Short mmCIF file of C-alpha atoms in Angstrom, two decimals:
data_model
loop_
_atom_site.label_atom_id
_atom_site.label_comp_id
_atom_site.label_asym_id
_atom_site.label_seq_id
_atom_site.Cartn_x
_atom_site.Cartn_y
_atom_site.Cartn_z
CA MET H 1 0.84 99.05 25.58
CA SER H 2 -1.12 96.69 23.28
CA GLU H 3 -1.99 99.64 21.18
CA MET H 4 1.73 100.11 20.15
CA LEU H 5 3.23 99.49 16.74
CA GLN H 6 6.83 98.50 16.30
CA LEU H 7 8.31 100.97 13.80
CA GLU H 8 11.62 100.77 12.05
CA VAL H 9 12.94 103.43 9.73
CA ILE H 10 16.10 102.55 7.71
CA THR H 11 18.22 104.16 5.20
CA PRO H 12 21.46 102.89 3.68
CA ASP H 13 23.48 105.22 5.85
CA ARG H 14 21.84 104.57 9.20
CA GLN H 15 18.91 103.23 11.16
CA VAL H 16 16.91 106.35 11.66
CA PHE H 17 14.42 105.13 14.14
CA SER H 18 13.55 101.95 15.92
CA GLY H 19 10.99 101.87 18.54
CA GLU H 20 7.29 101.81 19.52
CA VAL H 21 4.85 104.27 18.23
CA THR H 22 1.05 104.64 18.34
CA ASP H 23 0.48 105.54 14.62
CA VAL H 24 2.34 106.12 11.53
CA LEU H 25 1.46 108.16 8.50
CA LEU H 26 3.23 107.34 5.26
CA PRO H 27 3.21 108.80 1.67
CA GLY H 28 2.44 105.73 -0.42
CA ILE H 29 2.76 105.64 -4.19
CA GLU H 30 -0.98 105.55 -4.59
CA GLY H 31 -1.76 108.02 -1.82
CA GLU H 32 -1.00 108.77 1.79
CA PHE H 33 -1.96 106.15 4.33
CA GLY H 34 -2.04 105.82 8.03
CA VAL H 35 -1.22 102.76 10.04
CA LEU H 36 -2.51 101.69 13.36
CA LYS H 37 -2.00 98.44 15.22
CA GLY H 38 -3.93 95.56 13.56
CA HIS H 39 -3.53 97.00 10.09
CA THR H 40 -4.02 94.47 7.25
CA PRO H 41 -0.68 93.07 6.01
CA PHE H 42 0.35 95.62 3.45
CA LEU H 43 3.39 96.20 1.19
CA SER H 44 3.65 99.51 -0.56
CA GLY H 45 6.03 101.69 -2.54
CA LEU H 46 6.62 105.04 -1.03
CA ASP H 47 7.09 108.33 -2.81
CA TYR H 48 8.65 111.70 -1.84
CA GLY H 49 6.60 113.08 0.95
CA LEU H 50 5.93 113.55 4.54
CA MET H 51 6.08 110.75 7.07
CA SER H 52 4.93 111.25 10.65
CA TYR H 53 4.53 109.16 13.78
CA THR H 54 3.51 109.62 17.36
CA LYS H 55 5.70 108.11 19.99
CA ALA H 56 3.11 107.95 22.74
CA GLU H 57 -0.56 108.76 23.29
CA GLY H 58 -0.88 112.52 23.47
CA SER H 59 2.66 113.43 22.68
CA LYS H 60 3.67 115.55 19.69
CA LYS H 61 3.76 114.08 16.24
CA GLU H 62 7.19 113.86 14.73
CA PHE H 63 7.62 114.74 11.07
CA PHE H 64 10.12 113.57 8.47
CA VAL H 65 10.51 114.11 4.79
CA ILE H 66 11.42 110.88 3.12
CA GLY H 67 12.72 109.88 -0.29
CA GLN H 68 11.52 106.89 -2.40
CA GLY H 69 11.39 103.46 -0.74
CA TYR H 70 9.11 100.70 0.63
CA ALA H 71 7.01 100.05 3.65
CA GLU H 72 6.04 96.68 4.91
CA VAL H 73 3.19 96.57 7.35
CA THR H 74 2.32 93.58 9.29
CA GLY H 75 -0.21 93.48 12.18
CA SER H 76 2.19 94.91 14.78
CA ARG H 77 5.20 96.05 12.90
CA VAL H 78 6.08 98.58 10.20
CA ILE H 79 9.32 98.49 8.30
CA VAL H 80 10.19 101.60 6.36
CA ILE H 81 13.03 101.26 3.96
CA ILE H 82 13.90 104.45 2.21
CA GLU H 83 16.72 106.21 0.30
CA THR H 84 17.04 109.36 2.32
CA VAL H 85 15.30 111.15 5.15
CA LEU H 86 15.23 114.71 6.47
CA PRO H 87 13.76 115.73 9.78
CA VAL H 88 11.21 118.52 9.60
CA GLU H 89 11.97 120.77 12.43
CA ASN H 90 12.64 124.53 12.37
CA VAL H 91 12.74 124.51 8.67
CA ASP H 92 14.09 127.83 7.27
CA VAL H 93 11.87 128.12 4.32
CA ALA H 94 13.83 130.90 2.63
CA ASN H 95 17.01 128.90 2.95
CA VAL H 96 15.51 125.77 1.50
CA GLN H 97 13.96 127.77 -1.33
CA LYS H 98 17.38 129.12 -2.11
CA ASP H 99 18.91 125.58 -2.06
CA ARG H 100 16.21 124.42 -4.35
CA ASP H 101 16.79 127.29 -6.83
CA SER H 102 20.41 126.71 -7.01
CA GLN H 103 19.84 123.02 -7.69
CA GLN H 104 17.41 123.97 -10.43
CA GLN H 105 20.04 126.18 -12.00
CA LYS H 106 22.64 123.40 -11.79
CA LEU H 107 20.17 121.11 -13.45
CA ALA H 108 19.61 123.57 -16.23
CA LYS H 109 23.42 123.90 -16.94
CA ILE H 110 24.29 120.29 -17.26
CA GLN H 111 23.83 118.06 -20.30
CA GLN H 112 20.54 116.04 -20.70
CA ASP H 113 22.25 112.67 -20.24
CA ASP H 114 24.66 113.67 -17.46
CA PRO H 115 24.39 111.05 -14.72
CA GLU H 116 24.49 113.90 -12.18
CA GLY H 117 21.10 114.97 -13.46
CA GLU H 118 19.28 112.14 -11.73
CA LYS H 119 20.89 113.09 -8.41
CA ILE H 120 19.97 116.70 -8.76
CA LYS H 121 16.36 115.87 -9.59
CA LYS H 122 16.16 113.65 -6.55
CA GLU H 123 17.55 116.45 -4.41
CA ILE H 124 15.00 118.88 -5.80
CA LYS H 125 12.19 116.47 -5.11
CA MET H 126 13.39 116.11 -1.50
CA LEU H 127 13.48 119.82 -1.08
CA ASP H 128 10.04 120.27 -2.71
CA ALA H 129 8.64 117.80 -0.20
CA LEU H 130 10.32 119.62 2.61
CA LEU H 131 8.93 122.97 1.53
CA LYS H 132 5.49 121.52 1.20
CA ALA H 133 5.83 120.00 4.69
CA ALA H 134 7.05 123.21 6.22
CA ASN H 135 4.19 125.26 4.64
CA ARG H 136 1.68 122.81 5.93
CA GLN H 137 2.96 123.07 9.44
CA GLN H 138 2.76 126.77 9.65
CA MET O 1 85.15 110.01 7.94
CA ALA O 2 83.22 109.85 4.76
CA ALA O 3 81.57 106.54 5.89
CA LEU O 4 80.28 108.36 9.02
CA LYS O 5 78.62 111.10 6.90
CA ASP O 6 77.03 108.49 4.61
CA ILE O 7 75.45 106.67 7.49
CA LYS O 8 74.25 109.87 8.99
CA ARG O 9 72.51 110.76 5.75
CA LYS O 10 70.94 107.31 5.49
CA ILE O 11 69.64 107.59 9.00
CA SER O 12 67.96 110.85 8.36
CA ALA O 13 66.42 109.51 5.06
CA VAL O 14 64.92 106.59 6.95
CA GLN O 15 63.67 108.87 9.65
CA LYS O 16 61.80 110.91 7.09
CA THR O 17 60.28 107.78 5.54
CA ARG O 18 59.23 106.76 9.00
CA GLN O 19 57.45 110.04 9.46
CA ILE O 20 55.61 109.55 6.20
CA THR O 21 54.55 106.04 6.96
CA LYS O 22 53.43 107.06 10.42
CA ALA O 23 51.26 109.77 9.01
CA MET O 24 49.81 107.49 6.43
CA ASN O 25 49.05 105.02 9.15
CA MET O 26 47.17 107.58 11.14
CA VAL O 27 45.22 108.81 8.01
CA ALA O 28 44.33 105.23 7.11
CA ALA O 29 43.33 104.62 10.72
CA ALA O 30 40.85 107.58 10.61
CA LYS O 31 39.40 106.56 7.29
CA PHE O 32 39.13 102.97 8.51
CA LYS O 33 37.08 104.05 11.38
CA SER O 34 34.60 105.90 9.31
CA SER O 35 34.28 103.23 6.79
CA GLN O 36 33.73 100.66 9.51
CA VAL O 37 30.98 102.89 10.90
CA ARG O 38 29.40 103.00 7.50
CA MET O 39 29.56 99.28 7.18
CA GLU O 40 27.85 98.82 10.47
CA ASN O 41 25.21 101.35 9.77
CA PHE O 42 24.40 99.63 6.52
CA ARG O 43 23.86 96.30 8.07
CA PRO O 44 20.40 96.83 9.36
CA TYR O 45 19.31 98.11 5.91
CA ALA O 46 20.49 94.96 4.26
CA VAL O 47 18.95 92.72 6.91
CA LYS O 48 15.62 94.42 6.79
CA LEU O 49 15.45 94.40 3.01
CA MET O 50 16.17 90.69 3.05
CA GLU O 51 13.45 90.17 5.54
CA VAL O 52 10.96 91.95 3.21
CA ILE O 53 12.19 90.11 0.23
CA ASN O 54 12.03 86.84 2.02
CA SER O 55 8.47 87.39 3.22
CA LEU O 56 7.46 88.51 -0.32
CA ALA O 57 9.18 85.44 -1.82
CA LEU O 58 6.91 83.25 0.24
CA ARG O 59 3.79 84.57 -1.24
CA VAL O 60 4.82 85.44 -4.80
CA ASP O 61 5.98 82.96 -7.33
CA MET O 62 9.29 84.35 -8.34
CA ASP O 63 10.87 81.41 -10.22
CA THR O 64 9.57 82.99 -13.52
CA HIS O 65 11.29 86.32 -12.88
CA PRO O 66 13.87 87.21 -15.54
CA LEU O 67 16.57 87.90 -13.07
CA LEU O 68 16.42 84.32 -11.87
CA ALA O 69 16.52 82.83 -15.42
CA VAL O 70 19.21 80.14 -15.61
CA ARG O 71 20.55 79.87 -19.20
CA GLU O 72 23.38 77.79 -20.48
CA PRO O 73 26.30 79.72 -19.23
CA LYS O 74 28.28 80.85 -22.32
CA ARG O 75 29.06 84.47 -21.65
CA ALA O 76 29.94 85.69 -18.14
CA LYS O 77 30.83 89.00 -16.69
CA VAL O 78 32.97 89.55 -13.67
CA ILE O 79 33.00 92.64 -11.52
CA CYS O 80 36.42 92.89 -9.97
CA MET O 81 36.69 95.29 -7.00
CA THR O 82 40.06 96.69 -6.05
CA SER O 83 41.21 99.94 -4.48
CA ASP O 84 42.22 103.01 -6.40
CA ARG O 85 45.50 103.51 -4.71
CA GLY O 86 48.44 101.28 -3.70
CA LEU O 87 50.50 101.08 -0.53
CA CYS O 88 48.05 98.75 1.13
CA GLY O 89 50.03 95.57 1.36
CA ALA O 90 48.71 92.50 -0.44
CA PHE O 91 45.20 93.84 -0.60
CA ASN O 92 45.06 94.24 -4.36
CA SER O 93 47.35 91.53 -5.35
CA GLY O 94 45.21 89.03 -3.51
CA ILE O 95 42.17 90.10 -5.42
CA ILE O 96 43.95 90.18 -8.77
CA LYS O 97 45.33 86.72 -8.18
CA ALA O 98 41.94 85.45 -7.29
CA THR O 99 40.38 87.08 -10.35
CA GLU O 100 42.97 85.66 -12.62
CA LYS O 101 42.44 82.18 -11.23
CA PHE O 102 38.72 82.54 -11.77
CA LEU O 103 39.07 83.87 -15.34
CA ILE O 104 41.26 80.96 -16.29
CA ALA O 105 38.81 78.50 -14.71
CA GLU O 106 35.83 80.05 -16.57
CA LYS O 107 37.65 80.10 -19.80
CA ALA O 108 38.48 76.47 -19.45
CA LYS O 109 34.78 75.83 -19.43
CA ASN O 110 34.58 77.49 -22.81
CA LYS O 111 32.95 80.57 -21.53
CA GLU O 112 33.42 84.05 -22.97
CA VAL O 113 34.42 86.26 -20.08
CA ALA O 114 34.39 89.98 -19.84
CA LEU O 115 35.86 91.94 -16.84
CA ILE O 116 34.27 94.92 -15.19
CA PRO O 117 36.93 96.53 -13.01
CA VAL O 118 35.88 98.84 -10.25
CA GLY O 119 38.87 100.58 -8.82
CA ARG O 120 42.06 101.69 -10.49
CA LYS O 121 44.42 99.00 -9.49
CA GLY O 122 42.36 96.26 -11.01
CA ARG O 123 41.84 98.22 -14.16
CA ASP O 124 45.51 98.90 -14.63
CA PHE O 125 46.42 95.31 -14.20
CA PHE O 126 43.74 93.79 -16.53
CA ARG O 127 43.58 96.53 -19.08
CA LYS O 128 45.94 94.88 -21.62
CA LYS O 129 45.18 91.25 -20.70
CA VAL O 130 41.42 90.77 -21.12
CA THR O 131 38.32 92.38 -22.39
CA VAL O 132 37.49 95.19 -20.05
CA GLU O 133 34.07 96.84 -19.93
CA ARG O 134 32.57 99.81 -18.25
CA GLU O 135 35.44 100.37 -15.86
CA ARG O 136 34.96 102.60 -12.89
CA VAL O 137 38.12 104.21 -11.36
CA ASP O 138 38.61 106.86 -8.72
CA VAL O 139 35.49 105.99 -7.01
CA MET O 140 36.64 104.40 -3.80
CA SER O 141 37.50 107.55 -1.90
CA LYS O 142 33.95 108.91 -1.91
CA PHE O 143 30.88 106.85 -2.90
CA THR O 144 27.32 106.41 -1.93
CA MET O 145 24.53 104.00 -2.68
CA ASP O 146 24.20 105.75 -6.02
CA LEU O 147 27.36 104.14 -7.30
CA ALA O 148 26.05 100.67 -6.56
CA VAL O 149 22.76 101.56 -8.20
CA LYS O 150 24.58 102.72 -11.33
CA ILE O 151 26.71 99.58 -11.55
CA GLY O 152 23.54 97.62 -11.24
CA GLU O 153 21.74 99.64 -13.86
CA ASP O 154 24.71 99.02 -16.26
CA PHE O 155 24.31 95.31 -16.17
CA VAL O 156 20.85 94.22 -15.01
CA PRO O 157 19.10 95.23 -18.29
CA GLN O 158 21.73 93.47 -20.31
CA PHE O 159 21.05 90.34 -18.38
CA ILE O 160 17.30 90.58 -18.85
CA ASN O 161 17.91 91.01 -22.64
CA ALA O 162 20.00 87.79 -22.47
CA GLU O 163 23.17 89.56 -23.73
CA TYR O 164 25.11 87.51 -21.23
CA ASP O 165 24.37 84.60 -18.94
CA GLU O 166 26.16 85.14 -15.63
CA LEU O 167 27.38 87.92 -13.52
CA TYR O 168 29.97 87.40 -10.83
CA ILE O 169 31.44 89.84 -8.31
CA ILE O 170 34.94 89.36 -6.75
CA TYR O 171 35.76 91.46 -3.85
CA ASN O 172 37.74 91.28 -0.58
CA GLU O 173 35.57 90.20 2.15
CA PHE O 174 36.49 92.13 5.27
CA ARG O 175 37.53 89.97 8.20
CA ASN O 176 39.66 92.17 10.25
CA VAL O 177 42.33 94.83 9.81
CA SER O 178 45.08 92.49 8.79
CA GLN O 179 42.86 89.88 7.10
CA GLN O 180 40.86 90.16 3.94
CA LYS O 181 39.54 87.17 1.97
CA PRO O 182 39.05 87.29 -1.73
CA THR O 183 35.40 86.21 -2.30
CA VAL O 184 33.58 85.21 -5.42
CA VAL O 185 29.85 85.72 -5.41
CA ARG O 186 27.43 84.85 -8.22
CA LEU O 187 25.11 87.84 -8.66
CA LEU O 188 23.04 86.80 -11.58
CA PRO O 189 21.06 84.57 -12.12
CA LEU O 190 19.91 85.23 -8.56
CA PRO O 191 19.77 82.21 -6.36
CA SER O 192 16.23 81.46 -5.16
CA ILE O 193 15.40 83.32 -2.08
CA GLY O 194 13.24 82.25 0.84
CA LYS O 195 12.75 78.61 -0.06
CA GLU O 196 12.85 77.28 3.47
CA GLU O 197 10.71 74.23 3.91
CA ASP O 198 8.96 74.69 7.30
CA VAL O 199 7.49 78.11 6.91
CA ASP O 200 5.31 79.41 9.55
CA SER O 201 1.86 79.24 7.98
CA SER O 202 0.73 82.32 9.89
CA GLN O 203 3.17 84.32 7.76
CA LYS O 204 1.36 83.30 4.67
CA VAL O 205 -1.47 85.77 5.13
CA GLU O 206 -2.85 87.72 2.27
CA TYR O 207 -1.20 91.03 1.70
CA ILE O 208 -2.32 94.14 -0.04
CA TYR O 209 0.11 95.31 -2.60
CA GLU O 210 0.63 98.90 -3.83
CA PRO O 211 1.44 98.85 -6.77
CA SER O 212 1.05 95.28 -7.93
CA GLU O 213 3.17 92.43 -6.47
CA GLU O 214 5.02 91.84 -9.71
CA VAL O 215 6.20 95.39 -9.83
CA LEU O 216 7.25 95.27 -6.28
CA LEU O 217 9.10 91.96 -6.68
CA ASP O 218 10.89 93.30 -9.66
CA THR O 219 12.19 96.44 -7.75
CA PHE O 220 13.05 94.56 -4.65
CA LEU O 221 15.15 92.11 -6.60
CA ARG O 222 16.96 94.99 -8.26
CA MET O 223 17.37 96.62 -4.83
CA TYR O 224 18.84 93.25 -3.63
CA ILE O 225 21.45 93.33 -6.31
CA ASN O 226 22.36 96.93 -5.52
CA VAL O 227 22.64 96.01 -1.85
CA ILE O 228 25.04 93.15 -2.60
CA ILE O 229 27.17 95.56 -4.74
CA TYR O 230 27.04 98.23 -2.15
CA ARG O 231 28.05 95.89 0.53
CA ALA O 232 30.98 94.74 -1.54
CA LEU O 233 32.04 98.35 -2.13
CA LEU O 234 31.83 99.07 1.62
CA GLU O 235 33.88 95.98 2.41
CA THR O 236 36.43 96.87 -0.15
CA ASN O 237 36.72 100.35 1.22
CA ALA O 238 37.06 99.21 4.80
CA GLY O 239 39.50 96.49 3.79
CA GLU O 240 41.65 98.86 1.81
CA ASN O 241 42.02 101.20 4.67
CA GLY O 242 42.49 98.43 7.15
CA ALA O 243 45.21 96.81 4.92
CA ARG O 244 46.92 100.16 4.49
CA MET O 245 46.88 100.77 8.22
CA ALA O 246 48.50 97.40 8.87
CA ALA O 247 50.97 97.81 5.99
CA MET O 248 52.02 101.29 7.20
CA ASP O 249 52.35 100.14 10.79
CA ASN O 250 54.70 97.43 9.54
CA ALA O 251 56.66 99.88 7.47
CA THR O 252 57.02 102.16 10.51
CA LYS O 253 58.27 99.31 12.60
CA ASN O 254 60.70 98.37 9.90
CA CYS O 255 62.00 101.92 9.78
CA GLU O 256 62.57 101.89 13.42
CA ASP O 257 64.56 98.67 13.26
CA LEU O 258 66.62 100.06 10.39
CA ILE O 259 67.25 103.24 12.36
CA SER O 260 68.36 101.40 15.45
CA SER O 261 70.71 99.15 13.57
CA MET O 262 72.12 101.95 11.57
CA THR O 263 72.64 104.10 14.74
CA LEU O 264 74.51 101.23 16.22
CA LYS O 265 76.71 101.04 13.13
CA PHE O 266 77.17 104.80 13.19
CA ASN O 267 78.35 104.68 16.78
CA LYS O 268 80.65 101.86 16.04
CA VAL O 269 82.29 103.56 13.12
CA ARG O 270 82.59 106.76 15.03
CA GLN O 271 84.16 104.90 17.98
CA SER O 272 86.61 103.14 15.74
CA ALA O 273 87.50 106.45 14.10
CA ILE O 274 88.18 107.99 17.54
CA THR O 275 90.33 104.96 18.47
CA ALA O 276 92.21 105.20 15.24
CA GLU O 277 92.92 108.93 15.97
CA LEU O 278 93.95 108.23 19.51
CA MET O 279 96.27 105.51 18.33
CA ASP O 280 97.84 108.08 15.95
CA ILE O 281 98.30 110.62 18.68
CA VAL O 282 99.67 108.04 21.09
CA GLY O 283 101.91 106.57 18.42
CA GLY O 284 103.23 110.06 17.54
CA THR O 285 103.99 111.19 21.11
CA GLU O 286 105.70 107.84 21.79
CA ALA O 287 107.91 108.36 18.72
CA LEU O 288 108.59 111.83 19.84
CA SER O 289 109.53 110.83 23.37
CA LYS O 290 111.78 108.03 22.07
CA SER O 291 113.66 110.28 19.65
CA GLY O 292 113.87 112.94 22.48
#
């Protein structure tokens, strides 16, 4: 058990995950990074992308697409604070693509300085990351 | 007989009112439950963010950060959070009273004060009385973290540019369903964070930062402000629904009292009408039998 990391994944809406994992992979602002127990203390911004972790040696990796946020890594603990999270599981690529296209159209319609624009852009980035993740898994 | 009809009409009117208040009570209860769940789900986020900021504050000199800059307080801004809709007891009036008191106290210190209402009730009350800025109404029924971020973005850059010196937030702290406490919190300049004396030296290890620690500190402090605003929004939301629940429960009870007292009166009036009629008949037959 000494090889285990304490991982906590939190968004404003809920605590997504809290428990022990063997490794974590995170999309840092300056590139993807993996964390194992004993990692140097580390504080990094996170960008839209794919997060994954393994709950126990030999078990399947679990994938999530995350929004912007931060990760604090200490020797035995990782705290991931992010805006949004989507599980990557049985992704219907065609459907996601359709969602993305409709968001893109919405974005084209609204005014440049509409506050809704930011939200839609974020949504698109999430869907992009989700598509990328889905394609990678196949 | 006219009195009887009147009472009957009144009773049925109150019965209808009771139906409405009962329905509102149930709606408020459902909303209250969901806002309470949201509040509870948000707590770990706030706690963890504070943990990260605290541990960052130990290692980075944050006193020079512009969000902590203490200037001579001349211009203050006050965010006043109320609900959008009424019928929730003393929920809004409590906040409005507290805000008024606060404004008077601040003005007595020769400060220029501007009010930022969030929620319709506060806006409507203060609109004609004080300077109102960047109001946000009709937001309480449905909001996300985005709203807090936007409110923060409205006022943080102004503070950094030294356009004003202090930012306060007044909201109803949620205690329980029937109890909310108006609370004043100073948001800016931020109080120093993580200045405990006996810090475990093992925590003072060197960290790697991506991007630089200054950038991270800056974003974290902004996030911290957003978190406080968001929490205030959540507590206002939960408090509003809780207060409405309690108020409507009271109203339903009052309706029931009224109905039972009016029913009693109705029965009495009806009985006395019957008695009077009987007296008439008895009086009439007696008169007849005497004359016969």
